[in-house]
mmCIF file of C-alpha atoms in Angstrom:
data_model
loop_
_atom_site.group_PDB
_atom_site.id
_atom_site.type_symbol
_atom_site.label_atom_id
_atom_site.label_comp_id
_atom_site.label_asym_id
_atom_site.label_seq_id
_atom_site.Cartn_x
_atom_site.Cartn_y
_atom_site.Cartn_z
ATOM 1 C CA GLY A 1 0.086 -0.068 -0.023
ATOM 2 C CA GLN A 2 0.828 3.556 -0.119
ATOM 3 C CA GLN A 3 3.618 4.741 2.166
ATOM 4 C CA VAL A 4 4.514 8.255 3.400
ATOM 5 C CA MET A 5 7.861 8.741 5.021
ATOM 6 C CA GLN A 6 8.747 11.804 6.894
ATOM 7 C CA ILE A 7 12.346 12.705 8.258
ATOM 8 C CA PRO A 8 13.680 13.493 10.548
ATOM 9 C CA GLN A 9 11.590 11.989 13.383
ATOM 10 C CA TYR A 10 12.768 14.677 15.963
ATOM 11 C CA GLN A 11 14.879 17.807 15.580
ATOM 12 C CA HIS A 12 15.920 20.031 18.435
ATOM 13 C CA VAL A 13 16.956 23.726 17.425
ATOM 14 C CA GLN A 14 18.152 26.910 19.071
ATOM 15 C CA GLU A 15 15.543 29.678 18.807
ATOM 16 C CA GLY A 16 16.501 31.575 15.524
ATOM 17 C CA GLU A 17 17.860 28.622 13.562
ATOM 18 C CA ASP A 18 15.927 27.008 10.610
ATOM 19 C CA PHE A 19 14.216 23.884 10.468
ATOM 20 C CA THR A 20 13.353 21.569 7.613
ATOM 21 C CA THR A 21 11.230 18.360 7.389
ATOM 22 C CA TYR A 22 10.848 16.098 4.229
ATOM 23 C CA CYS A 23 8.135 13.940 3.265
ATOM 24 C CA ASN A 24 8.417 11.112 0.809
ATOM 25 C CA SER A 25 5.796 9.051 -0.814
ATOM 26 C CA SER A 26 6.118 5.682 -2.625
ATOM 27 C CA THR A 27 3.477 6.596 -4.997
ATOM 28 C CA THR A 28 2.546 9.762 -7.095
ATOM 29 C CA LEU A 29 0.238 12.057 -5.187
ATOM 30 C CA SER A 30 -2.503 13.969 -6.375
ATOM 31 C CA ASN A 31 -2.103 16.570 -3.655
ATOM 32 C CA ILE A 32 -0.350 16.853 -0.161
ATOM 33 C CA GLN A 33 -1.242 18.560 3.093
ATOM 34 C CA TRP A 34 0.623 19.567 6.126
ATOM 35 C CA TYR A 35 -0.609 19.543 9.667
ATOM 36 C CA LYS A 36 0.817 20.733 12.868
ATOM 37 C CA GLN A 37 0.115 19.230 16.259
ATOM 38 C CA ARG A 38 0.849 21.260 19.346
ATOM 39 C CA PRO A 39 1.914 19.016 22.388
ATOM 40 C CA GLY A 40 -1.433 17.856 23.736
ATOM 41 C CA GLY A 41 -3.297 19.071 20.897
ATOM 42 C CA HIS A 42 -4.881 17.811 17.869
ATOM 43 C CA PRO A 43 -3.737 18.161 14.287
ATOM 44 C CA VAL A 44 -4.373 21.816 12.621
ATOM 45 C CA PHE A 45 -4.317 22.290 8.805
ATOM 46 C CA LEU A 46 -1.500 24.423 7.556
ATOM 47 C CA ILE A 47 -1.499 24.188 3.801
ATOM 48 C CA GLN A 48 -2.315 22.178 0.819
ATOM 49 C CA LEU A 49 -0.253 21.823 -2.445
ATOM 50 C CA VAL A 50 -1.628 20.604 -5.653
ATOM 51 C CA LYS A 51 0.737 21.476 -8.473
ATOM 52 C CA SER A 52 3.965 19.677 -9.574
ATOM 53 C CA GLY A 53 6.682 22.158 -8.163
ATOM 54 C CA GLU A 54 4.749 24.312 -6.207
ATOM 55 C CA VAL A 55 5.969 26.525 -3.790
ATOM 56 C CA LYS A 56 3.777 28.327 -1.086
ATOM 57 C CA LYS A 57 4.925 30.687 1.746
ATOM 58 C CA GLN A 58 3.035 31.215 4.910
ATOM 59 C CA LYS A 59 5.332 34.043 6.795
ATOM 60 C CA ARG A 60 8.273 32.173 7.939
ATOM 61 C CA LEU A 61 7.138 28.780 6.694
ATOM 62 C CA THR A 62 7.771 27.622 3.037
ATOM 63 C CA PHE A 63 6.258 24.604 1.474
ATOM 64 C CA GLN A 64 7.446 22.620 -1.360
ATOM 65 C CA PHE A 65 5.751 19.990 -3.701
ATOM 66 C CA GLY A 66 8.306 18.127 -5.842
ATOM 67 C CA GLU A 67 8.164 18.056 -9.548
ATOM 68 C CA ALA A 68 7.426 14.487 -9.714
ATOM 69 C CA LYS A 69 4.514 14.865 -6.964
ATOM 70 C CA LYS A 70 6.257 12.123 -4.758
ATOM 71 C CA ASN A 71 7.996 14.291 -2.209
ATOM 72 C CA SER A 72 7.462 17.653 -0.219
ATOM 73 C CA SER A 73 9.221 19.750 2.355
ATOM 74 C CA LEU A 74 8.338 22.360 5.189
ATOM 75 C CA HIS A 75 10.824 24.716 5.922
ATOM 76 C CA ILE A 76 10.833 27.354 8.766
ATOM 77 C CA THR A 77 13.013 30.127 8.878
ATOM 78 C CA ALA A 78 14.197 31.546 12.248
ATOM 79 C CA THR A 79 12.250 29.355 14.388
ATOM 80 C CA GLN A 80 10.512 30.524 17.585
ATOM 81 C CA THR A 81 9.281 28.758 20.676
ATOM 82 C CA THR A 82 5.567 28.825 19.186
ATOM 83 C CA ASP A 83 6.919 26.804 16.391
ATOM 84 C CA VAL A 84 7.174 23.673 18.878
ATOM 85 C CA GLY A 85 5.090 20.679 17.694
ATOM 86 C CA THR A 86 4.964 17.750 15.398
ATOM 87 C CA TYR A 87 4.647 18.611 11.843
ATOM 88 C CA PHE A 88 2.821 15.922 9.755
ATOM 89 C CA CYS A 89 2.589 15.484 5.871
ATOM 90 C CA ALA A 90 -0.317 13.791 4.642
ATOM 91 C CA GLY A 91 -0.615 12.532 0.904
ATOM 92 C CA ARG A 92 -3.470 11.594 -1.164
ATOM 93 C CA ARG A 93 -2.716 8.977 -4.018
ATOM 94 C CA ASP A 94 -3.403 9.979 -7.612
ATOM 95 C CA THR A 95 -5.305 6.792 -8.193
ATOM 96 C CA GLY A 96 -7.486 4.236 -6.515
ATOM 97 C CA ARG A 97 -8.133 4.494 -2.822
ATOM 98 C CA ARG A 98 -7.841 8.234 -1.982
ATOM 99 C CA ALA A 99 -7.814 8.409 1.840
ATOM 100 C CA LEU A 100 -5.147 10.808 3.385
ATOM 101 C CA THR A 101 -1.997 8.731 4.271
ATOM 102 C CA PHE A 102 -0.358 10.562 6.999
ATOM 103 C CA GLY A 103 3.682 10.618 7.367
ATOM 104 C CA SER A 104 5.130 9.656 10.914
ATOM 105 C CA GLY A 105 5.796 13.374 11.830
ATOM 106 C CA THR A 106 8.657 15.433 12.938
ATOM 107 C CA ARG A 107 8.796 16.536 16.383
ATOM 108 C CA LEU A 108 10.433 19.984 16.565
ATOM 109 C CA GLN A 109 11.694 21.329 19.831
ATOM 110 C CA VAL A 110 12.863 24.816 20.028
ATOM 111 C CA GLN A 111 15.142 25.768 22.614
ATOM 112 C CA PRO A 112 14.847 29.657 23.882
ATOM 113 C CA LYS B 1 -19.324 27.829 14.214
ATOM 114 C CA ALA B 2 -18.581 24.760 16.522
ATOM 115 C CA GLY B 3 -15.733 22.327 16.046
ATOM 116 C CA VAL B 4 -15.502 18.738 15.753
ATOM 117 C CA THR B 5 -16.691 17.286 19.025
ATOM 118 C CA GLN B 6 -15.634 14.029 20.305
ATOM 119 C CA THR B 7 -16.732 12.176 23.398
ATOM 120 C CA PRO B 8 -15.653 10.576 25.762
ATOM 121 C CA ARG B 9 -12.363 12.509 25.968
ATOM 122 C CA TYR B 10 -10.676 9.933 28.305
ATOM 123 C CA LEU B 11 -11.508 6.428 29.074
ATOM 124 C CA ILE B 12 -10.143 3.347 30.882
ATOM 125 C CA LYS B 13 -11.167 -0.229 29.681
ATOM 126 C CA THR B 14 -9.606 -3.512 30.453
ATOM 127 C CA ARG B 15 -8.719 -6.284 27.859
ATOM 128 C CA GLY B 16 -11.680 -8.118 26.413
ATOM 129 C CA GLN B 17 -14.111 -5.165 26.664
ATOM 130 C CA GLN B 18 -15.706 -3.210 23.912
ATOM 131 C CA VAL B 19 -15.835 0.536 23.555
ATOM 132 C CA THR B 20 -17.645 2.933 21.628
ATOM 133 C CA LEU B 21 -16.484 6.438 20.733
ATOM 134 C CA SER B 22 -18.655 9.300 19.204
ATOM 135 C CA CYS B 23 -17.779 12.025 16.790
ATOM 136 C CA SER B 24 -19.936 15.012 16.063
ATOM 137 C CA PRO B 25 -18.714 16.686 12.876
ATOM 138 C CA ILE B 26 -18.686 20.300 12.013
ATOM 139 C CA SER B 27 -22.112 21.477 10.634
ATOM 140 C CA GLY B 28 -22.307 20.822 7.153
ATOM 141 C CA HIS B 29 -19.690 18.572 6.849
ATOM 142 C CA ARG B 30 -20.649 15.136 5.638
ATOM 143 C CA SER B 31 -17.325 13.266 5.717
ATOM 144 C CA VAL B 32 -16.050 11.839 8.836
ATOM 145 C CA SER B 33 -12.799 9.773 9.082
ATOM 146 C CA TRP B 34 -11.252 8.164 11.960
ATOM 147 C CA TYR B 35 -7.650 7.869 12.852
ATOM 148 C CA GLN B 36 -5.560 5.900 15.512
ATOM 149 C CA GLN B 37 -2.548 7.818 16.794
ATOM 150 C CA THR B 38 0.135 6.072 18.836
ATOM 151 C CA PRO B 39 3.466 7.501 19.911
ATOM 152 C CA GLY B 40 5.245 4.775 17.651
ATOM 153 C CA GLN B 41 2.918 4.596 14.650
ATOM 154 C CA GLY B 42 1.792 8.232 14.112
ATOM 155 C CA LEU B 43 -1.529 8.845 12.575
ATOM 156 C CA GLN B 44 -3.181 5.486 11.257
ATOM 157 C CA PHE B 45 -6.154 5.915 8.835
ATOM 158 C CA LEU B 46 -9.094 3.501 10.174
ATOM 159 C CA PHE B 47 -12.040 4.378 7.938
ATOM 160 C CA GLU B 48 -14.178 7.137 6.453
ATOM 161 C CA TYR B 49 -17.843 7.668 6.199
ATOM 162 C CA PHE B 50 -19.692 9.822 3.799
ATOM 163 C CA SER B 51 -23.379 9.967 3.785
ATOM 164 C CA GLU B 52 -23.618 6.870 5.956
ATOM 165 C CA THR B 53 -21.532 4.694 3.841
ATOM 166 C CA GLN B 54 -18.113 3.452 4.640
ATOM 167 C CA ARG B 55 -16.135 4.887 1.524
ATOM 168 C CA ASN B 56 -12.368 3.965 2.845
ATOM 169 C CA LYS B 57 -11.054 1.490 5.040
ATOM 170 C CA GLY B 58 -7.637 1.175 6.429
ATOM 171 C CA ASN B 59 -5.872 -1.967 7.382
ATOM 172 C CA PHE B 60 -7.164 -2.821 10.893
ATOM 173 C CA PRO B 61 -8.801 -5.986 12.041
ATOM 174 C CA GLY B 62 -12.501 -6.438 11.734
ATOM 175 C CA ARG B 63 -12.743 -5.563 15.763
ATOM 176 C CA PHE B 64 -12.708 -2.138 14.475
ATOM 177 C CA SER B 65 -16.045 -0.840 13.156
ATOM 178 C CA GLY B 66 -17.849 2.129 12.751
ATOM 179 C CA ARG B 67 -21.030 3.899 11.262
ATOM 180 C CA GLN B 68 -22.559 7.226 10.400
ATOM 181 C CA PHE B 69 -26.173 8.505 11.092
ATOM 182 C CA SER B 70 -28.079 10.695 8.766
ATOM 183 C CA ASN B 71 -27.048 13.802 10.687
ATOM 184 C CA SER B 72 -23.466 12.703 9.825
ATOM 185 C CA ARG B 73 -22.548 11.972 13.441
ATOM 186 C CA SER B 74 -20.394 9.174 13.495
ATOM 187 C CA GLU B 75 -19.493 6.331 16.068
ATOM 188 C CA MET B 76 -16.682 3.846 16.020
ATOM 189 C CA ASN B 77 -16.504 0.745 17.964
ATOM 190 C CA VAL B 78 -13.675 -1.541 19.175
ATOM 191 C CA SER B 79 -14.664 -4.769 20.335
ATOM 192 C CA THR B 80 -12.634 -7.549 22.426
ATOM 193 C CA LEU B 81 -10.070 -4.700 23.390
ATOM 194 C CA GLU B 82 -6.496 -5.569 23.592
ATOM 195 C CA LEU B 83 -3.491 -3.547 25.456
ATOM 196 C CA GLY B 84 -2.199 -2.581 21.682
ATOM 197 C CA ASP B 85 -5.438 -0.659 21.249
ATOM 198 C CA SER B 86 -4.459 2.157 23.817
ATOM 199 C CA ALA B 87 -4.064 5.294 21.790
ATOM 200 C CA LEU B 88 -5.750 8.639 20.878
ATOM 201 C CA TYR B 89 -8.488 8.152 18.375
ATOM 202 C CA LEU B 90 -9.068 11.075 16.341
ATOM 203 C CA CYS B 91 -12.064 12.150 14.344
ATOM 204 C CA ALA B 92 -12.024 14.451 11.236
ATOM 205 C CA SER B 93 -14.510 16.030 9.320
ATOM 206 C CA SER B 94 -14.431 17.522 5.819
ATOM 207 C CA GLN B 95 -17.120 18.970 3.577
ATOM 208 C CA THR B 96 -16.764 16.187 0.989
ATOM 209 C CA LEU B 97 -15.204 12.871 0.323
ATOM 210 C CA GLN B 98 -11.518 12.818 1.207
ATOM 211 C CA GLY B 99 -10.568 11.552 -2.301
ATOM 212 C CA ALA B 100 -12.733 14.001 -3.975
ATOM 213 C CA ASN B 101 -12.062 17.114 -2.174
ATOM 214 C CA THR B 102 -9.234 19.520 -2.035
ATOM 215 C CA GLY B 103 -10.056 20.705 1.449
ATOM 216 C CA GLU B 104 -8.700 20.249 4.710
ATOM 217 C CA LEU B 105 -9.663 17.831 7.599
ATOM 218 C CA PHE B 106 -10.845 19.385 10.714
ATOM 219 C CA PHE B 107 -9.854 17.325 13.654
ATOM 220 C CA GLY B 108 -11.407 16.808 17.150
ATOM 221 C CA GLU B 109 -9.248 16.874 20.389
ATOM 222 C CA GLY B 110 -9.615 13.073 20.203
ATOM 223 C CA SER B 111 -10.752 10.218 22.590
ATOM 224 C CA ARG B 112 -7.755 8.823 24.596
ATOM 225 C CA LEU B 113 -8.648 5.419 25.396
ATOM 226 C CA THR B 114 -6.297 3.228 27.725
ATOM 227 C CA VAL B 115 -6.830 -0.420 27.965
ATOM 228 C CA LEU B 116 -5.635 -2.446 31.225
#
């Protein structure tokens, strides 16, 4: 079945450093979504990417969708303590069953 | 508008028992999906319901079942509980079927199940 791998599993950074998490799918995706889950909270939608090579920005967050639509990345510039949480990518297959498959998540810890 | 509501928020059961979890989606949302979240396995898809019909199912044993009512509220049931079923069960609603829409999932706070 479809697999969505996410690396790294965990990253600890100093406040002000940059952070990147990568997402790779075993199959071509129709679109990819990113969610953030704060400690003790529930996943909250951040963004969706649909087009091959698409890049979207939200303030300090930059999201990319690969040309082959099989990988994606989230980059945070100059992290802040409010960025703490687990970031999940979630991909939807291009064909067949289309339920969202979530990556295993990257837990970000920011040291003030 | 009210968010996704899940009940109960916390529950403790013993092995062999069964449990029913409830989810009320955002008003107007017709799709309800269920996910199991554990520290080691991340978010695992259980099933999705749309207009009272199960549209997608994940790789979980038959002990896991669900249903959706005409008002879009959904329940999931786990029978013959095992220790490994301890997890946070998240419900998410969306306006249309997951595979057909381009929209986001709205998650509830989850029901944390502990099996002793």
